[in-house]
XYZ file of C-alpha atoms in Angstrom:
313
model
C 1.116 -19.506 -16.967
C 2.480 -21.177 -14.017
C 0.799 -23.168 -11.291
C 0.891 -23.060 -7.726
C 0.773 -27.367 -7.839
C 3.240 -30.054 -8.149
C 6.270 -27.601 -8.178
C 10.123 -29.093 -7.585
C 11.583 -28.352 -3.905
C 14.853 -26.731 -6.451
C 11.792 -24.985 -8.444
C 10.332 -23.615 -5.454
C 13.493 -22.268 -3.483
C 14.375 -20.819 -7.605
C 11.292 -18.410 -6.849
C 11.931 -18.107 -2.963
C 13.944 -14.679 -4.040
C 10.648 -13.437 -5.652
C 8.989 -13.999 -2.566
C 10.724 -12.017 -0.390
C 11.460 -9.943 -2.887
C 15.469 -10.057 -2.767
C 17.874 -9.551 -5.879
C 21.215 -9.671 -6.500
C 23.538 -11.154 -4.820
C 23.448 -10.637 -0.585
C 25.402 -8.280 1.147
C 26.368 -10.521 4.146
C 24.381 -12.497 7.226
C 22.034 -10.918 8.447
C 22.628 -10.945 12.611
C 21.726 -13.598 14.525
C 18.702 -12.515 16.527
C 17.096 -11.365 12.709
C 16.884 -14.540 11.243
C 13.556 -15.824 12.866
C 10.327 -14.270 10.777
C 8.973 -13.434 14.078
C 11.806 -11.290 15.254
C 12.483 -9.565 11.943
C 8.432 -8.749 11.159
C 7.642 -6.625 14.396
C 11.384 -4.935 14.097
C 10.786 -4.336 10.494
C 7.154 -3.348 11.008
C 7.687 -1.269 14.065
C 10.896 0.653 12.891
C 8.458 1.397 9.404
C 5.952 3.210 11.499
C 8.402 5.133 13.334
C 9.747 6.306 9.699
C 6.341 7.280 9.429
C 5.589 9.229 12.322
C 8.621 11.523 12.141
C 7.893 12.130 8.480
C 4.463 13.023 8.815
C 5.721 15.251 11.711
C 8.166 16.740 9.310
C 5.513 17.409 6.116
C 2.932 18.673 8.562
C 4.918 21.436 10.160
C 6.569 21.949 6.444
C 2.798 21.864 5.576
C 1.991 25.130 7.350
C 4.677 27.092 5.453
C 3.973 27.269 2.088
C 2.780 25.136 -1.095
C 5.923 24.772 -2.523
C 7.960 23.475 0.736
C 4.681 21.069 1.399
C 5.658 19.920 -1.959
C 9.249 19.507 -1.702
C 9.685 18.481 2.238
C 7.038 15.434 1.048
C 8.766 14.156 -1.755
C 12.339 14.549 0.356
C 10.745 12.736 3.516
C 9.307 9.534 1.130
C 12.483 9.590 -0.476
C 13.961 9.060 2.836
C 11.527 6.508 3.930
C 12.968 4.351 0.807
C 16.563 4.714 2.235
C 15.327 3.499 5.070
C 13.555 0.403 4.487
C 16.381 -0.289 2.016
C 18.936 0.111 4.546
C 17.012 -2.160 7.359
C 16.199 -4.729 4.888
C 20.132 -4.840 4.102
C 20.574 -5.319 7.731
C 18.214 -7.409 8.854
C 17.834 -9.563 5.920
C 21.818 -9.682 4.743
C 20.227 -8.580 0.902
C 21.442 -5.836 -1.420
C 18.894 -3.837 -3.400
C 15.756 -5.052 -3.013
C 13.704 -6.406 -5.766
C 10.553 -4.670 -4.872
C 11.925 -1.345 -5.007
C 13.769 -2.133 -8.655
C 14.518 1.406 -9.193
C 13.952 0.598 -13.370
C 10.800 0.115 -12.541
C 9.834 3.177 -10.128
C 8.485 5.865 -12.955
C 6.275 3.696 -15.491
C 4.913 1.797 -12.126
C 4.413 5.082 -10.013
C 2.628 6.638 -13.564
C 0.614 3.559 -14.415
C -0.363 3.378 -10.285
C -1.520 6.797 -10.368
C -3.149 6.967 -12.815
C -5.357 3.595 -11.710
C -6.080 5.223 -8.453
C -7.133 8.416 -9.963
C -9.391 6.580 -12.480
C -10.890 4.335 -9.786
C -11.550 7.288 -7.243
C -13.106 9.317 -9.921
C -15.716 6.344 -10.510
C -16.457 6.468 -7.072
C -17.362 10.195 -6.853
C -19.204 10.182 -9.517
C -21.772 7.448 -7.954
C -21.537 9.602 -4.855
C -23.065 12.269 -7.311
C -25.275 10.200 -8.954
C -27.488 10.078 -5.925
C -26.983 13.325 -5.288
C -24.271 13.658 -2.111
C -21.605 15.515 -4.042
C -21.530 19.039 -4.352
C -19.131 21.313 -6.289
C -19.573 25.079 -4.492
C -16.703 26.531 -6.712
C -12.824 26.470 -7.379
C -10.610 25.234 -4.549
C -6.485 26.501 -4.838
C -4.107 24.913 -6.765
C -1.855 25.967 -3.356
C -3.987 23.579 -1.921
C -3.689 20.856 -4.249
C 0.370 21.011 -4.009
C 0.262 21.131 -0.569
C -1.948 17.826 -0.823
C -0.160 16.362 -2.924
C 3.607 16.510 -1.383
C 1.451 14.956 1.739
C 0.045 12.504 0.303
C 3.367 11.692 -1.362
C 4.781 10.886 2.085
C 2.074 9.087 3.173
C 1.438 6.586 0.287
C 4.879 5.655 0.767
C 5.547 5.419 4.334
C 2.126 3.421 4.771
C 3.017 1.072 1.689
C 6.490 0.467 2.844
C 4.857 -0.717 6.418
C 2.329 -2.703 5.143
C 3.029 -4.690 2.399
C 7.037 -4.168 1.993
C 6.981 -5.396 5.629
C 4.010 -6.768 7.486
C 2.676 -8.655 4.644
C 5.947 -9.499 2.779
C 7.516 -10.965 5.903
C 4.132 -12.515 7.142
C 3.453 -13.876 4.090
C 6.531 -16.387 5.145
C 4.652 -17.804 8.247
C 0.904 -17.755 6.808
C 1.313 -17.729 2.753
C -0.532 -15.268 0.865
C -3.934 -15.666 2.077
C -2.929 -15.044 5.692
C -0.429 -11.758 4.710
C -3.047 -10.577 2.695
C -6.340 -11.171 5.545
C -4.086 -9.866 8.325
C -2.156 -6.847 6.575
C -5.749 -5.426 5.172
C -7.280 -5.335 8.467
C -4.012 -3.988 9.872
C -4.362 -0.892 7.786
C -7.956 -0.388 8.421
C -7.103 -0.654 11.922
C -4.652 2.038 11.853
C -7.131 4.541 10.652
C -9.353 4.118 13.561
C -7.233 6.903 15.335
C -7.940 9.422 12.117
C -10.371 12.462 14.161
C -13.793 11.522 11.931
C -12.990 7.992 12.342
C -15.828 5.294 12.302
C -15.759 1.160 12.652
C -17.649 0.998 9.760
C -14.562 3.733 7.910
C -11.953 1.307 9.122
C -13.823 -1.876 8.032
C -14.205 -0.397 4.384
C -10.518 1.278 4.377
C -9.366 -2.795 5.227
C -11.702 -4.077 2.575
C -11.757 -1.759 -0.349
C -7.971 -0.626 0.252
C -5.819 -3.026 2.565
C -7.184 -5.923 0.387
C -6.499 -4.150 -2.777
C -3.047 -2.741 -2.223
C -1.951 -6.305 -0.988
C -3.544 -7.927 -4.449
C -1.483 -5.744 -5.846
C 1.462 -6.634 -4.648
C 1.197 -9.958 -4.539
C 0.872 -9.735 -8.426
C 3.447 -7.876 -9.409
C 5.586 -8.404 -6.322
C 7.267 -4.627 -6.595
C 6.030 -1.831 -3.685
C 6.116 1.118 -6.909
C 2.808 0.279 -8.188
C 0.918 0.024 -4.713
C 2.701 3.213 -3.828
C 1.340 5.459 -6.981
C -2.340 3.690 -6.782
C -2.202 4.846 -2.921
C -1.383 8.550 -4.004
C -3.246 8.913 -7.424
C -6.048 7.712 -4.884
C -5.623 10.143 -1.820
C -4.850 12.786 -4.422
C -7.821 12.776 -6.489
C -10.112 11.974 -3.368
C -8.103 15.530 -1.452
C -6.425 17.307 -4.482
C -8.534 17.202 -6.640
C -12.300 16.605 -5.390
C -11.584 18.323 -2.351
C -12.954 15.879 -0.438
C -11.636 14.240 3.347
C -9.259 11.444 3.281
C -10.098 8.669 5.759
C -11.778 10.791 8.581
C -7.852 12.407 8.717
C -9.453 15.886 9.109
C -6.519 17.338 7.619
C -8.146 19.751 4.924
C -5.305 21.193 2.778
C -7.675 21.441 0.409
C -8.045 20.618 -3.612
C -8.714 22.204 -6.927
C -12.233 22.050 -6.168
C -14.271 23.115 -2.983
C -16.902 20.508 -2.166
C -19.053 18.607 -0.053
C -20.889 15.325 0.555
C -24.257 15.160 2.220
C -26.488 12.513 2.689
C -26.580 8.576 3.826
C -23.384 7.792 5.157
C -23.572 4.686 3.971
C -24.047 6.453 0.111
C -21.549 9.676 0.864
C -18.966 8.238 3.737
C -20.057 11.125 5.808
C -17.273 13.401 7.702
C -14.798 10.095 7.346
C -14.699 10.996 3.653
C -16.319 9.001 0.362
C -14.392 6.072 1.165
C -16.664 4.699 4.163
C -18.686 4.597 0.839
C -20.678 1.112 -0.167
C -19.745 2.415 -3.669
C -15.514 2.540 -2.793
C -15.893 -0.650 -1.847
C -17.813 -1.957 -3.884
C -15.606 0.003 -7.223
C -12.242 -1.419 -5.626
C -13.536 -4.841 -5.170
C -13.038 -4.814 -9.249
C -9.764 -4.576 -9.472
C -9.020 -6.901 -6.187
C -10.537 -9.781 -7.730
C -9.008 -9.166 -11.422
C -5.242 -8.715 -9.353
C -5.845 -11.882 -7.103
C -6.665 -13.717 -10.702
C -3.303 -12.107 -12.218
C -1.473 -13.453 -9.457
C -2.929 -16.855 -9.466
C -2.068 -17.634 -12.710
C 1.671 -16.529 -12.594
C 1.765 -18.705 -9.896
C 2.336 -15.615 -7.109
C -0.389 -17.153 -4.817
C 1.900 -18.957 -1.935
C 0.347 -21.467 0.865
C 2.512 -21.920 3.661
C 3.546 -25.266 2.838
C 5.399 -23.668 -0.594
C 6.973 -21.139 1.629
C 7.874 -23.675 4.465
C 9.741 -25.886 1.811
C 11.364 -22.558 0.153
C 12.557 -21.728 3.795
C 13.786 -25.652 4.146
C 16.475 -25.278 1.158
């Protein structure tokens, strides 16, 4: 167990490379005009959305074909997403591979993701049914499922890659982690507020219950693979599986089941889907607090003076 206190200025800059999550040797300089945080985060940031837009523009229209090119077109266009973010990290940050994207570490932390965020969705859904605002009418498609599920692919890791590979991996140099974690968690609830069935209260409990999560995540394990699979496993059992909406998206592909919620938004999400749930927020706050404890005591919670002195040698 390591401690944030009392660390060496040669101990500090040793763990400087898990911080921004570099490895191996670097490929170069980065330019000139990338070497100030504040340039590189809104270039990284920016250029990360764009990935995401033209993917999702590409999976939608692939979308309306069938299933199987859903499937295949969502996997391709997150696979591309990686290349991406690899290849403007190289550039803008002169490193080689980086060390949150270890590809050893992509299937057992994509698996073990998954399966977290289907486990944790699944608790939630059944306390929406518990006070009786879930409803199973009947059998959805697995068609729709597949087509889910090469969506969601593309989303969980475009919207990872933006928000905690860059926004709060680079912020997290300026503010430490309290400050990447507070400003990249209402970020991403932000950004669903232009979803179709989207509601303050939806955004406020997508920032809390997910934003805050995927960033505690991160910041104790320091690799993007195991936010990316507890993203999907999550959007996939709340879509593809219960065959219920996914942050007021309105996108309906549909799920194994066919289902409804009714009732108290505030118990049931409403139209914005079950997690503008009390009870999402309230089952993810569980595993926020036991990752922001992991990271504490491996010594993965930064303040900005650590970071300023890692930046210094």
């Amino acid at each position: 167990m390591s401690s944030n206190h009392h660390q060496s200025p040669k101990r500090l800059a040793g763990r400087g490379a898990e911080r921004t999550g570099s490895a191996g040797k670097n490929t170069g300089h980065p330019a000139r005009w990338a070497t100030s945080m504040w340039v590189r985060l809104p270039v990284l940031f920016v250029l990360m959305l764009a990935v995401g837009g033209i993917t999702s523009a590409i999976i939608n229209s692939a979308a309306a074909a069938t299933p199987l090119t859903a499937l295949i077109s969502g996997v391709a266009t997150g696979g591309l997403a990686l290349a991406a973010y690899a290849r403007l990290v190289r550039h803008l940050e002169g490193r080689g591979r980086p060390q949150e994207l270890a590809p050893a570490q992509a299937q057992p932390e994509l698996c073990r993701g998954a399966l977290l965020g289907l486990g944790l969705f699944t608790v939630t859904i059944a306390l929406v049914a518990m006070t009786g605002g879930y409803h199973i009418h009947g059998w959805g498609s697995i068609g729709g499922a597949l087509t889910t599920l090469g969506l969601m692919s593309c989303v969980a890791v475009t919207e990872e890659l933006a928000f905690r590979g860059a926004l709060f991996r680079v912020l997290e140099e300026k503010t430490g982690t309290w400050g990447a974690l507070a400003v990249s968690g209402l970020a991403f609830g932000g950004l669903h507020l232009v979803n179709p069935d989207a509601t303050l209260w939806g955004a406020l409990a997508i920032a809390v219950e997910a934003g805050l999560m995927f960033g505690a995540l991160y910041a104790a394990t320091r690799s993007l693979w195991l936010p990316i699979g507890l993203h999907l496993g999550w959007n996939m059992a709340e879509q593809g599986i219960y065959g219920t909406a996914v942050s007021g998206s309105g996108i309906g592909t549909g799920g194994l089941l066919h289902a409804s919620v009714s009732g108290p938004q505030a118990l049931t999400g409403g139209d914005f889907g079950p997690e503008a749930s009390i009870f999402a927020v309230l089952v993810c706050a569980v595993p926020t607090v036991l990752f922001l404890i992991s990271a504490k005591r491996q010594g993965r919670i930064y303040t900005r003076a650590e970071m300023a002195q890692v930046r210094q040698n």
